[in-house]
Short mmCIF file of C-alpha atoms and ligand atoms in Angstrom, two decimals:
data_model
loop_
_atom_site.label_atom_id
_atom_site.label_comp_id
_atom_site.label_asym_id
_atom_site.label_seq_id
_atom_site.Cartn_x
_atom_site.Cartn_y
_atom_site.Cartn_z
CA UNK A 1023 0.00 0.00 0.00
CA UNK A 1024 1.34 3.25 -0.95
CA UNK A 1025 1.59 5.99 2.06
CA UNK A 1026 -1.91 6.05 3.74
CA UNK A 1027 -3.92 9.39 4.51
CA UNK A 1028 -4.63 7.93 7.55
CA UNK A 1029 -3.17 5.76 10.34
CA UNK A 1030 -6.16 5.11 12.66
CA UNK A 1031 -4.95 4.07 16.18
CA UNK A 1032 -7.63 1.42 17.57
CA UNK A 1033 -9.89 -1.06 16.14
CA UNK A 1034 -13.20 -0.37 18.28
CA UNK A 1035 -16.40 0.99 17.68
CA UNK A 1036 -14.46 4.52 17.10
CA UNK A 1037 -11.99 3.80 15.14
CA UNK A 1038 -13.69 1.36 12.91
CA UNK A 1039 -16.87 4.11 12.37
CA UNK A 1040 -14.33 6.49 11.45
CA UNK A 1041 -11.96 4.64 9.40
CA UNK A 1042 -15.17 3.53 7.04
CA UNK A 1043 -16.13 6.89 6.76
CA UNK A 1044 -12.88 8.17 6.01
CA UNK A 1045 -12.68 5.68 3.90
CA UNK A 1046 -15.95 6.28 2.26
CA UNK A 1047 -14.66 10.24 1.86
CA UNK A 1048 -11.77 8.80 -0.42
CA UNK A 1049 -9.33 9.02 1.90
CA UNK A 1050 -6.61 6.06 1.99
CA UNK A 1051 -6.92 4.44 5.63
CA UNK A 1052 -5.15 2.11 7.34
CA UNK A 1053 -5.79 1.06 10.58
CA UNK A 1054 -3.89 -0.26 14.43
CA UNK A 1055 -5.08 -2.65 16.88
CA UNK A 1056 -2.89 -3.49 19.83
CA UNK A 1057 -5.14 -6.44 20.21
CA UNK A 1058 -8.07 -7.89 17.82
CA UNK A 1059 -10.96 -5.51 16.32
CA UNK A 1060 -13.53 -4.81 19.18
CA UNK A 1061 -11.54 -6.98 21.55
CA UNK A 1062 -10.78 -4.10 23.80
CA UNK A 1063 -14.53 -3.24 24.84
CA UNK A 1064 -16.62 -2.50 22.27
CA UNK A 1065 -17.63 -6.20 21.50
CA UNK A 1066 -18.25 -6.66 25.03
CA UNK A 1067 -20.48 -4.12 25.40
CA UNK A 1068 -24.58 -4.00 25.83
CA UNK A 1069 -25.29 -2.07 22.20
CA UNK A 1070 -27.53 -0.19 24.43
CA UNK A 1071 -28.73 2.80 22.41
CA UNK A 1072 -30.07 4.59 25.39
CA UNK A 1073 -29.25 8.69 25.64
CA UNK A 1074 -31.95 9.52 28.41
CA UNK A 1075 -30.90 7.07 31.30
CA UNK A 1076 -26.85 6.49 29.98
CA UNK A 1077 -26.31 10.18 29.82
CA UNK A 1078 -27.09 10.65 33.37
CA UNK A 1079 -23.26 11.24 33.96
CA UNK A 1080 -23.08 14.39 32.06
CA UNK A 1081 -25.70 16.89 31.16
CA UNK A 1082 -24.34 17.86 28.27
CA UNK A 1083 -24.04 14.44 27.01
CA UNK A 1084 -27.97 14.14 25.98
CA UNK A 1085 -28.17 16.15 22.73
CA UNK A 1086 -24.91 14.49 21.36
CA UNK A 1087 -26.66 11.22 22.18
CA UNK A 1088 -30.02 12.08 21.10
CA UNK A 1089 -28.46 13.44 18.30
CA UNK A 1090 -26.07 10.11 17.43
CA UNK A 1091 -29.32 7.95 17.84
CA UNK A 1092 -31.07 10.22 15.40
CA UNK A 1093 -28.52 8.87 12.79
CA UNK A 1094 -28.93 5.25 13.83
CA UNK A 1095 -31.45 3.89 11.42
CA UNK A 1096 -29.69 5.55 8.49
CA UNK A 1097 -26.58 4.53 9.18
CA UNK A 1098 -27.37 0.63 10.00
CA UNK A 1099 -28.74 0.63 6.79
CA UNK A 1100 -25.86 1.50 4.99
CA UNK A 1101 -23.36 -0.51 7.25
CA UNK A 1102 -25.77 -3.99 6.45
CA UNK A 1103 -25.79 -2.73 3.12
CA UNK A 1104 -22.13 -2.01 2.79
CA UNK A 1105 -21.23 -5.22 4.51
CA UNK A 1106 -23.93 -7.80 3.62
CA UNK A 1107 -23.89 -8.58 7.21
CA UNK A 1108 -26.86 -8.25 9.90
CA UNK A 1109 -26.20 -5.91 13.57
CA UNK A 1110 -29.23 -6.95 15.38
CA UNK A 1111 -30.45 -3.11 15.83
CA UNK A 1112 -34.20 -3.15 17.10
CA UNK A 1113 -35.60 -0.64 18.06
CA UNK A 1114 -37.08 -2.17 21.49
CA UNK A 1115 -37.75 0.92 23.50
CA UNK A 1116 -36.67 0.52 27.26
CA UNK A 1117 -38.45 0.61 30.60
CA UNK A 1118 -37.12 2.06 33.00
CA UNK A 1119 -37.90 0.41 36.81
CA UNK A 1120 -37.65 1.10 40.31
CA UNK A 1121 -39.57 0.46 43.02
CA UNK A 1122 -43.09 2.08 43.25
CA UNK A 1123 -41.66 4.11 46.37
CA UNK A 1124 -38.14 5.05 45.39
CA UNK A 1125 -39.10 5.54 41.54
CA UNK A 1126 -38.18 9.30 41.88
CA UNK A 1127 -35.40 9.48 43.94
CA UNK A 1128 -33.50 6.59 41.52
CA UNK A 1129 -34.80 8.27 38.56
CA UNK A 1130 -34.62 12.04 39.05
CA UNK A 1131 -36.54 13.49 35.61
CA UNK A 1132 -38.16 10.68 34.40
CA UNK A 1133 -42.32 10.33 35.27
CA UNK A 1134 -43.40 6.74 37.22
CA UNK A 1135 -45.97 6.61 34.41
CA UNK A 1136 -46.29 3.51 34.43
CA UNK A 1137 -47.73 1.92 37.66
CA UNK A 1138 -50.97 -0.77 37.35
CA UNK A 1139 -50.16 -0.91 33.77
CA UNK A 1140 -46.68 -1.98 34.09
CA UNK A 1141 -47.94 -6.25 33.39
CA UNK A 1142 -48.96 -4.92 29.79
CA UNK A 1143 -45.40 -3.36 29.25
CA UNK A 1144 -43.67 -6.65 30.33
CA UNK A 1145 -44.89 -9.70 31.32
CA UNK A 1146 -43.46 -11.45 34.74
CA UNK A 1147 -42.47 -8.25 36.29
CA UNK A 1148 -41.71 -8.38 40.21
CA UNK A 1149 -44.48 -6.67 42.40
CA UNK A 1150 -44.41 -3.12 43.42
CA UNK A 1151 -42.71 -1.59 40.78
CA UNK A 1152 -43.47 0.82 38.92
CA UNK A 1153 -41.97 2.03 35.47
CA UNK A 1154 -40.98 4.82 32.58
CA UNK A 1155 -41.56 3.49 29.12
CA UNK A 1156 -38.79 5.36 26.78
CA UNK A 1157 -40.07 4.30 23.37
CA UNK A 1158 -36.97 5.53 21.29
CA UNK A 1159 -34.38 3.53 22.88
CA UNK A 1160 -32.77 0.46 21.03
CA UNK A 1161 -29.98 -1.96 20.31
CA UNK A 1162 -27.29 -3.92 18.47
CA UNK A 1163 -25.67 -6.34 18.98
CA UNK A 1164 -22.18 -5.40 19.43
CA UNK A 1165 -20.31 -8.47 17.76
CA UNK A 1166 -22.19 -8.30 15.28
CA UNK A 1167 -21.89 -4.56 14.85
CA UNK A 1168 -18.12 -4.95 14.75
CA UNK A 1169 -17.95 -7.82 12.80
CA UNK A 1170 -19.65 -5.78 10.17
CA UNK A 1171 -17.69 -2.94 10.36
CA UNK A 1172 -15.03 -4.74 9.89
CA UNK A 1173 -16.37 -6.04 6.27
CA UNK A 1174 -17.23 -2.86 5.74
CA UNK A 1175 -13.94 -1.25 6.26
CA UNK A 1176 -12.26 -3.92 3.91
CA UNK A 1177 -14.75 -3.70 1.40
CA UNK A 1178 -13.83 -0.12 1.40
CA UNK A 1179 -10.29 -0.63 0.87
CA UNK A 1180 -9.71 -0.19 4.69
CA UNK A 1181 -6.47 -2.33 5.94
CA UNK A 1182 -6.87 -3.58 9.12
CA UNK A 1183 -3.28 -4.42 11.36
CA UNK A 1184 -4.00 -6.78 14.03
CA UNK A 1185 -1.96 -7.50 17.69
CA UNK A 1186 0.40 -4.26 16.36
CA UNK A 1187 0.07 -2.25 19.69
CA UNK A 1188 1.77 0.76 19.20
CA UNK A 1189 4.70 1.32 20.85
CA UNK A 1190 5.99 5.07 19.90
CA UNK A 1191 4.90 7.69 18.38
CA UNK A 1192 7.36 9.78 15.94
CA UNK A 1193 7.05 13.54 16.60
CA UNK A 1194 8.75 17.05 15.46
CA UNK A 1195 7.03 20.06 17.65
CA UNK A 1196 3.49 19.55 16.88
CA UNK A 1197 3.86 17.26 13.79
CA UNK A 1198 3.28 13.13 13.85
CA UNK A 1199 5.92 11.75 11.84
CA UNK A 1200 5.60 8.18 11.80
CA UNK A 1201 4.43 5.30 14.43
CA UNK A 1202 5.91 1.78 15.16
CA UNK A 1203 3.16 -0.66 15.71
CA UNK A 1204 4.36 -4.51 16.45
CA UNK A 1205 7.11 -4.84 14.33
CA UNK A 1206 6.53 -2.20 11.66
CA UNK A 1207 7.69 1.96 11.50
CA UNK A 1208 4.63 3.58 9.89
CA UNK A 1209 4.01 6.70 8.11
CA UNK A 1210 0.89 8.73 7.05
CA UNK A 1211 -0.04 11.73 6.11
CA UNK A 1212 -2.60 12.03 9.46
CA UNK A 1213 -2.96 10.33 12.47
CA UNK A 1214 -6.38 9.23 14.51
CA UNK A 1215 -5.78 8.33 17.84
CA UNK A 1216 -9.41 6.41 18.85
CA UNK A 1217 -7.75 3.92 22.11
CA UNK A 1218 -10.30 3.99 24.21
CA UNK A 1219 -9.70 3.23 27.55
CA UNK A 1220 -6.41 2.20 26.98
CA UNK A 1221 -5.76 6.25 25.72
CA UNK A 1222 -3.58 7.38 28.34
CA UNK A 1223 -0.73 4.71 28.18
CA UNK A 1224 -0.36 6.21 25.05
CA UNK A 1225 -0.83 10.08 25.75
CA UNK A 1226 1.66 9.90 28.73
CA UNK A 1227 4.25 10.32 26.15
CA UNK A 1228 3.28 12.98 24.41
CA UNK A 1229 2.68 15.62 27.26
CA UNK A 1230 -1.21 16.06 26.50
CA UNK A 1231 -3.33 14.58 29.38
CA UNK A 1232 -6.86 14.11 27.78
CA UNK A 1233 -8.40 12.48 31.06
CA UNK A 1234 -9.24 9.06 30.31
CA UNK A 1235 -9.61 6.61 32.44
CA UNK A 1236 -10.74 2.57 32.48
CA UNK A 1237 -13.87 1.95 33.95
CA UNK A 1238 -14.55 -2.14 34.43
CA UNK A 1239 -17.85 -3.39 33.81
CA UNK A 1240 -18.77 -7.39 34.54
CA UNK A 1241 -21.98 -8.99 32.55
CA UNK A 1242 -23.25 -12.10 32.62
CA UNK A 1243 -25.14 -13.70 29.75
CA UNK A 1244 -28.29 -15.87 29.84
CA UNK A 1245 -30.10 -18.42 28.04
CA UNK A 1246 -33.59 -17.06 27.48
CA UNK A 1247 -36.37 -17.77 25.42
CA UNK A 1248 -36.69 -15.79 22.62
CA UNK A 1249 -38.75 -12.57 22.79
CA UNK A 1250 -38.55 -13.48 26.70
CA UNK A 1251 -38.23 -9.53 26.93
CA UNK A 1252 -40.46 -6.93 25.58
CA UNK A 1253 -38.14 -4.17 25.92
CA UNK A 1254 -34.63 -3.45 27.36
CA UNK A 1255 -35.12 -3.27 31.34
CA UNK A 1256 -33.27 -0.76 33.17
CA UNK A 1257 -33.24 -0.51 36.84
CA UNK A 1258 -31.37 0.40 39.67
CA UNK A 1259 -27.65 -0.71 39.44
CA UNK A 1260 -28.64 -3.53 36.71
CA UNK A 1261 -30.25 -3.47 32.75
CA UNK A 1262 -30.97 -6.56 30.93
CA UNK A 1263 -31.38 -6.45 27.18
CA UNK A 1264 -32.36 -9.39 24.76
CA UNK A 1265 -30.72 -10.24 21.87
CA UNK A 1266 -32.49 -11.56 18.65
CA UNK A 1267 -31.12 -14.91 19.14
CA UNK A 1268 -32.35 -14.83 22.85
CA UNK A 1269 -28.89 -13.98 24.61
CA UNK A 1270 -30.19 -12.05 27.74
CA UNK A 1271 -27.57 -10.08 28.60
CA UNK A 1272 -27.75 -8.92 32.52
CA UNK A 1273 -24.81 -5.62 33.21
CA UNK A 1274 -23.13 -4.32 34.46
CA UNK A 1275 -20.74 -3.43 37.27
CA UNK A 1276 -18.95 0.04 36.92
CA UNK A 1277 -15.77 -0.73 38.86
CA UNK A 1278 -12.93 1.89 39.20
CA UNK A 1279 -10.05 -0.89 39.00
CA UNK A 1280 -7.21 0.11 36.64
CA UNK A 1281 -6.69 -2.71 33.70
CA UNK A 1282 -8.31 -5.46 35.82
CA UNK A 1283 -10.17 -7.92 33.96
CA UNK A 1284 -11.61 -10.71 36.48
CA UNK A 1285 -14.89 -11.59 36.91
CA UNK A 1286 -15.37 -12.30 40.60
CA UNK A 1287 -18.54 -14.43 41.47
CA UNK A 1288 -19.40 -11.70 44.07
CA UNK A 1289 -20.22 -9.50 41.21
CA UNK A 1290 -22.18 -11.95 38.64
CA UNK A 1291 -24.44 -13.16 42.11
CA UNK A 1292 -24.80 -9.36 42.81
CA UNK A 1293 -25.99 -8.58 39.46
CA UNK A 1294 -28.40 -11.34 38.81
CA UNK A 1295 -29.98 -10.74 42.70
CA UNK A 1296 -30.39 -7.37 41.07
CA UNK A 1297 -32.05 -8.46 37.92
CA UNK A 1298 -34.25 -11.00 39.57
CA UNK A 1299 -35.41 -8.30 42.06
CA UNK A 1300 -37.03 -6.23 38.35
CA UNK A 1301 -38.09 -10.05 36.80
CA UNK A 1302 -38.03 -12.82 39.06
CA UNK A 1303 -38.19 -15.86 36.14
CA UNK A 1304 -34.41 -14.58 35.40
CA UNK A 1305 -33.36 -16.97 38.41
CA UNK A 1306 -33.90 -19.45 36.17
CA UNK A 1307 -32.22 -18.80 33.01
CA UNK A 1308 -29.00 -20.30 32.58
CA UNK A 1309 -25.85 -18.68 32.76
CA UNK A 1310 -24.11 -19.13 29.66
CA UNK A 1311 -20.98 -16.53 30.12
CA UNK A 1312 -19.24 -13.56 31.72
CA UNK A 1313 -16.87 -11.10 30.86
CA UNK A 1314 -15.96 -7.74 32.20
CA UNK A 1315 -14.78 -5.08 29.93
CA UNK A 1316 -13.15 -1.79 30.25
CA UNK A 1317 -15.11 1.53 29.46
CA UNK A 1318 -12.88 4.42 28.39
CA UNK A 1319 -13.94 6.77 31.51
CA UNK A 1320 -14.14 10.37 30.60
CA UNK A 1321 -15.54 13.18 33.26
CA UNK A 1322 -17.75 15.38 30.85
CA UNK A 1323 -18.13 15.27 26.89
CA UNK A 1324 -15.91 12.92 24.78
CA UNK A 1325 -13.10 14.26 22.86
CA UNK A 1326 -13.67 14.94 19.03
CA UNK A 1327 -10.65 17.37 18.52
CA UNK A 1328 -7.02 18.07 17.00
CA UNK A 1329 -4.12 16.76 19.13
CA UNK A 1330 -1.64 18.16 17.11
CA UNK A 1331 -1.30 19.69 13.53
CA UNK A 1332 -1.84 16.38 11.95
CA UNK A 1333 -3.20 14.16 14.56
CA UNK A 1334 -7.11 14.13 15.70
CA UNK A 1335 -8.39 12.22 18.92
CA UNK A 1336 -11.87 10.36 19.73
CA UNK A 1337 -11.69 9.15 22.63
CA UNK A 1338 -13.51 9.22 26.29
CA UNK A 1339 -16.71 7.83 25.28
CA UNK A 1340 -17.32 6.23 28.12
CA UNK A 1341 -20.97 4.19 28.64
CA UNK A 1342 -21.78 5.39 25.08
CA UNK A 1343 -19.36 4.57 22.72
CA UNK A 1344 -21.74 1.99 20.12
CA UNK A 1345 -24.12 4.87 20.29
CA UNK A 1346 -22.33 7.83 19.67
CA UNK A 1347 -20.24 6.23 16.84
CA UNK A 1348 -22.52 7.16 14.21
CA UNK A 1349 -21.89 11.14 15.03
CA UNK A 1350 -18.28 11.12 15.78
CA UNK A 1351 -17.92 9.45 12.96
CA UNK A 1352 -19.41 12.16 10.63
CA UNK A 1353 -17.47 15.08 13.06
CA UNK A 1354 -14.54 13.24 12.61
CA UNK A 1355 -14.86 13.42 9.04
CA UNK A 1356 -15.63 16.83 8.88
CA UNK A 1357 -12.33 18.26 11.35
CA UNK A 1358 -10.05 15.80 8.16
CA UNK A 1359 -11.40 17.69 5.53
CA UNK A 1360 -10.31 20.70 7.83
CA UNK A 1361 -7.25 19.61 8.31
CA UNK A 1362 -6.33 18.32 5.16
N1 LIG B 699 -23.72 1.38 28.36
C1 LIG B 699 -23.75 0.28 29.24
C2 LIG B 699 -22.63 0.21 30.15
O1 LIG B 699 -21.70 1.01 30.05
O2 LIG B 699 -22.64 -0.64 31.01
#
C-alpha cells in the first residue's frame, strides 16, 4: 500500500466508524489494533442505544446522544448494506424500573408513568414496581456490529493491522511523523488516535493529558427464550437487554479498578440478585458466560478534537461509545477535511 492518509490508532467501535467513513470520503486508511478488532470493549459491550438514562453522567451528554441515535437507522442501513452482514439493531424501546416508592429518587426526571399498567409493558415483572416506558431507545448487537464494520472497512479498501500495539509515536514540535506498531515503523499523512480506555498509556508520552480513564464493567449472559423480553429493562444498578437470538444479557458493574479484567462471582451473584429483584423468572435462566470489559472513563463530553497539527483524537466515550459512533464518525470526518 502506498503511504496512507490515515493511520487510525484502535480497532473499536471509534476507530472502525471512522476509518469507514474516512474511507468512504476517499481518503486512503489504514488502521492499528494493539489487540483484535472490538476486543478491547466494544464487543463486550450491551449495544444499548439509550441517551436519556446512559447520559445521566453528564448533562451535556444528551443532545450528542439524542443526536447520534437520530442517525442510527440511516446509518445501519448503509453498514448492512455495505457489509452484507446483519447488527441486530431493534428498536425495542426501554423501561425504565424502580420500586413504586423510590421511583423518583433513583430516577430524578423521568415520570413513574407507568404503575398498574406496568404487566402490559412486560410480562413477569416483580411486584411493586413501577416504570418509565422510553419508546426511542434500542440496540445492536455489538459483535455483530463490529464484525460488520469490519467487512465494511475492507470492502472499502480499509487495511486492518492486528496485535500491532503501538509502541511510539514519531514527533517534530506539533507534527506526527511516523508510528511503530508490532514490528513495523509507519508513516501517514494524518494520524487518529481512537484507544479507548487504553488512551492514556499512550498520551503519557506525548505531554497532552486528555483524562481518560478505564472503567470495568462485569456482565453475565443468559439463556432465554426468545422474545422473553419486551423491551430493554433498566433498573437500579442492573439493565438486561435481549438479543435476537435470545442472549439475555444482565450488566453491568462500573468498577474503578485500573486494567483489571476478572470476573469475581461476588459480582455476577450481585448482578443477577439485582435483575431477579425487576423479573423474578431470570433466576432461572442459565448462565451461559461472563466477561468484564473496560469503558474508556471520561468526566464530561468525549473528545472529538485536533491533538496536534496532523493528529485528531476520539476518545472518552465512556458508557456510550456503540451509540455515539454514528456522530463522531461524521465530526470526525468533517475536522479531516479541515485539516487536510
Ligand atoms: N452502556 C452500558 C454500560 O456502560 O454498562
Amino acid at each position: 500500500m502506498t503511504k496512507p492518509d490515515w493511520i487510525v490508532i484502535g480497532a473499536g467501535v471509534i476507530g472502525l466508524s471512522a476509518a469507514w467513513a474516512l474511507a468512504q470520503d476517499g481518503q486512503r486508511v489504514e488502521v492499528v489494533e494493539a489487540s483484535r478488532v472490538g476486543d478491547g470493549t466494544s464487543s463486550k459491550a450491551a449495544g444499548m442505544l439509550l441517551p436519556e438514562v446512559e447520559s445521566v453522567h453528564s448533562s451535556q451528554l444528551f443532545p450528542m446522544a439524542a443526536e447520534s441515535l437520530a442517525l442510527y437507522p440511516a446509518w445501519v442501513s448503509a453498514l448492512e448494506g455495505a457489509s452484507g452482514q446483519a447488527v441486530g439493531y431493534a428498536a425495542t424501546g426501554c423501561l425504565v424500573l424502580a420500586e413504586a416508592k423510590a421511583f423518583s429518587k433513583t430516577w430524578p426526571g423521568l415520570p413513574a408513568s407507568l404503575g398498574s399498567d406496568l404487566a402490559a409493558a412486560q410480562s413477569g415483572l416483580a411486584a411493586g414496581l413501577a416504570g418509565c416506558y422510553l419508546p426511542n431507545g434500542a440496540q445492536v448487537d455489538p459483535p455483530l456490529l463490529m464484525a460488520a464494520l469490519q467487512t465494511a472497512c475492507l470492502k472499502a479498501g480499509v487495511t486492518i493491522r492486528e496485535h500491532a500495539a503501538v509502541t511510539e509515536i514519531r514527533r517534530v514540535a506539533d507534527r506526527w511523523l511516523g508510528i511503530t506498531a508490532g514490528q513495523d515503523r509507519l508513516v501517514a499523512n494524518h494520524y487518529l488516535l481512537a484507544t479507548g480506555a487504553w488512551t492514556s498509556e499512550l498520551t503519557a508520552e506525548l505531554d497532552v493529558d486528555l483524562g481518560i480513564f478505564p472503567v470495568k464493567g462485569q456482565m453475565v449472559e443468559l439463556k432465554a427464550p426468545v422474545d422473553a423480553l419486551s423491551a430493554i429493562l433498566f433498573g437500579p444498578g442492573v439493565y438486561l437487554c435481549q438479543k435476537q437470538d435470545g442472549r439475555v444479557l444482565v450488566g453491568a458493574t462500573s468498577e474503578r479498578v485500573g486494567f483489571d479484567l476478572a470476573v469475581s462471582e461476588q459480582a455476577v451473584a450481585d448482578l443477577l440478585t439485582r435483575a431477579a429483584k425487576l423479573l423474578p423468572v431470570v433466576a432461572s435462566w442459565p448462565i451461559q458466560r461472563s466477561w468484564a470489559g473496560l469503558r474508556p472513563g471520561r468526566e464530561g463530553l468525549p473528545v472529538i478534537e485536533a491533538i496536534s497539527q496532523n493528529a485528531l483524537a476520539a476518545v472518552g466515550h465512556y458508557r456510550n461509545g456503540i451509540l455515539l459512533a454514528p456522530l463522531t464518525a461524521a465530526r470526525l470526518c468533517e475536522l479531516a477535511r479541515q485539516i487536510a
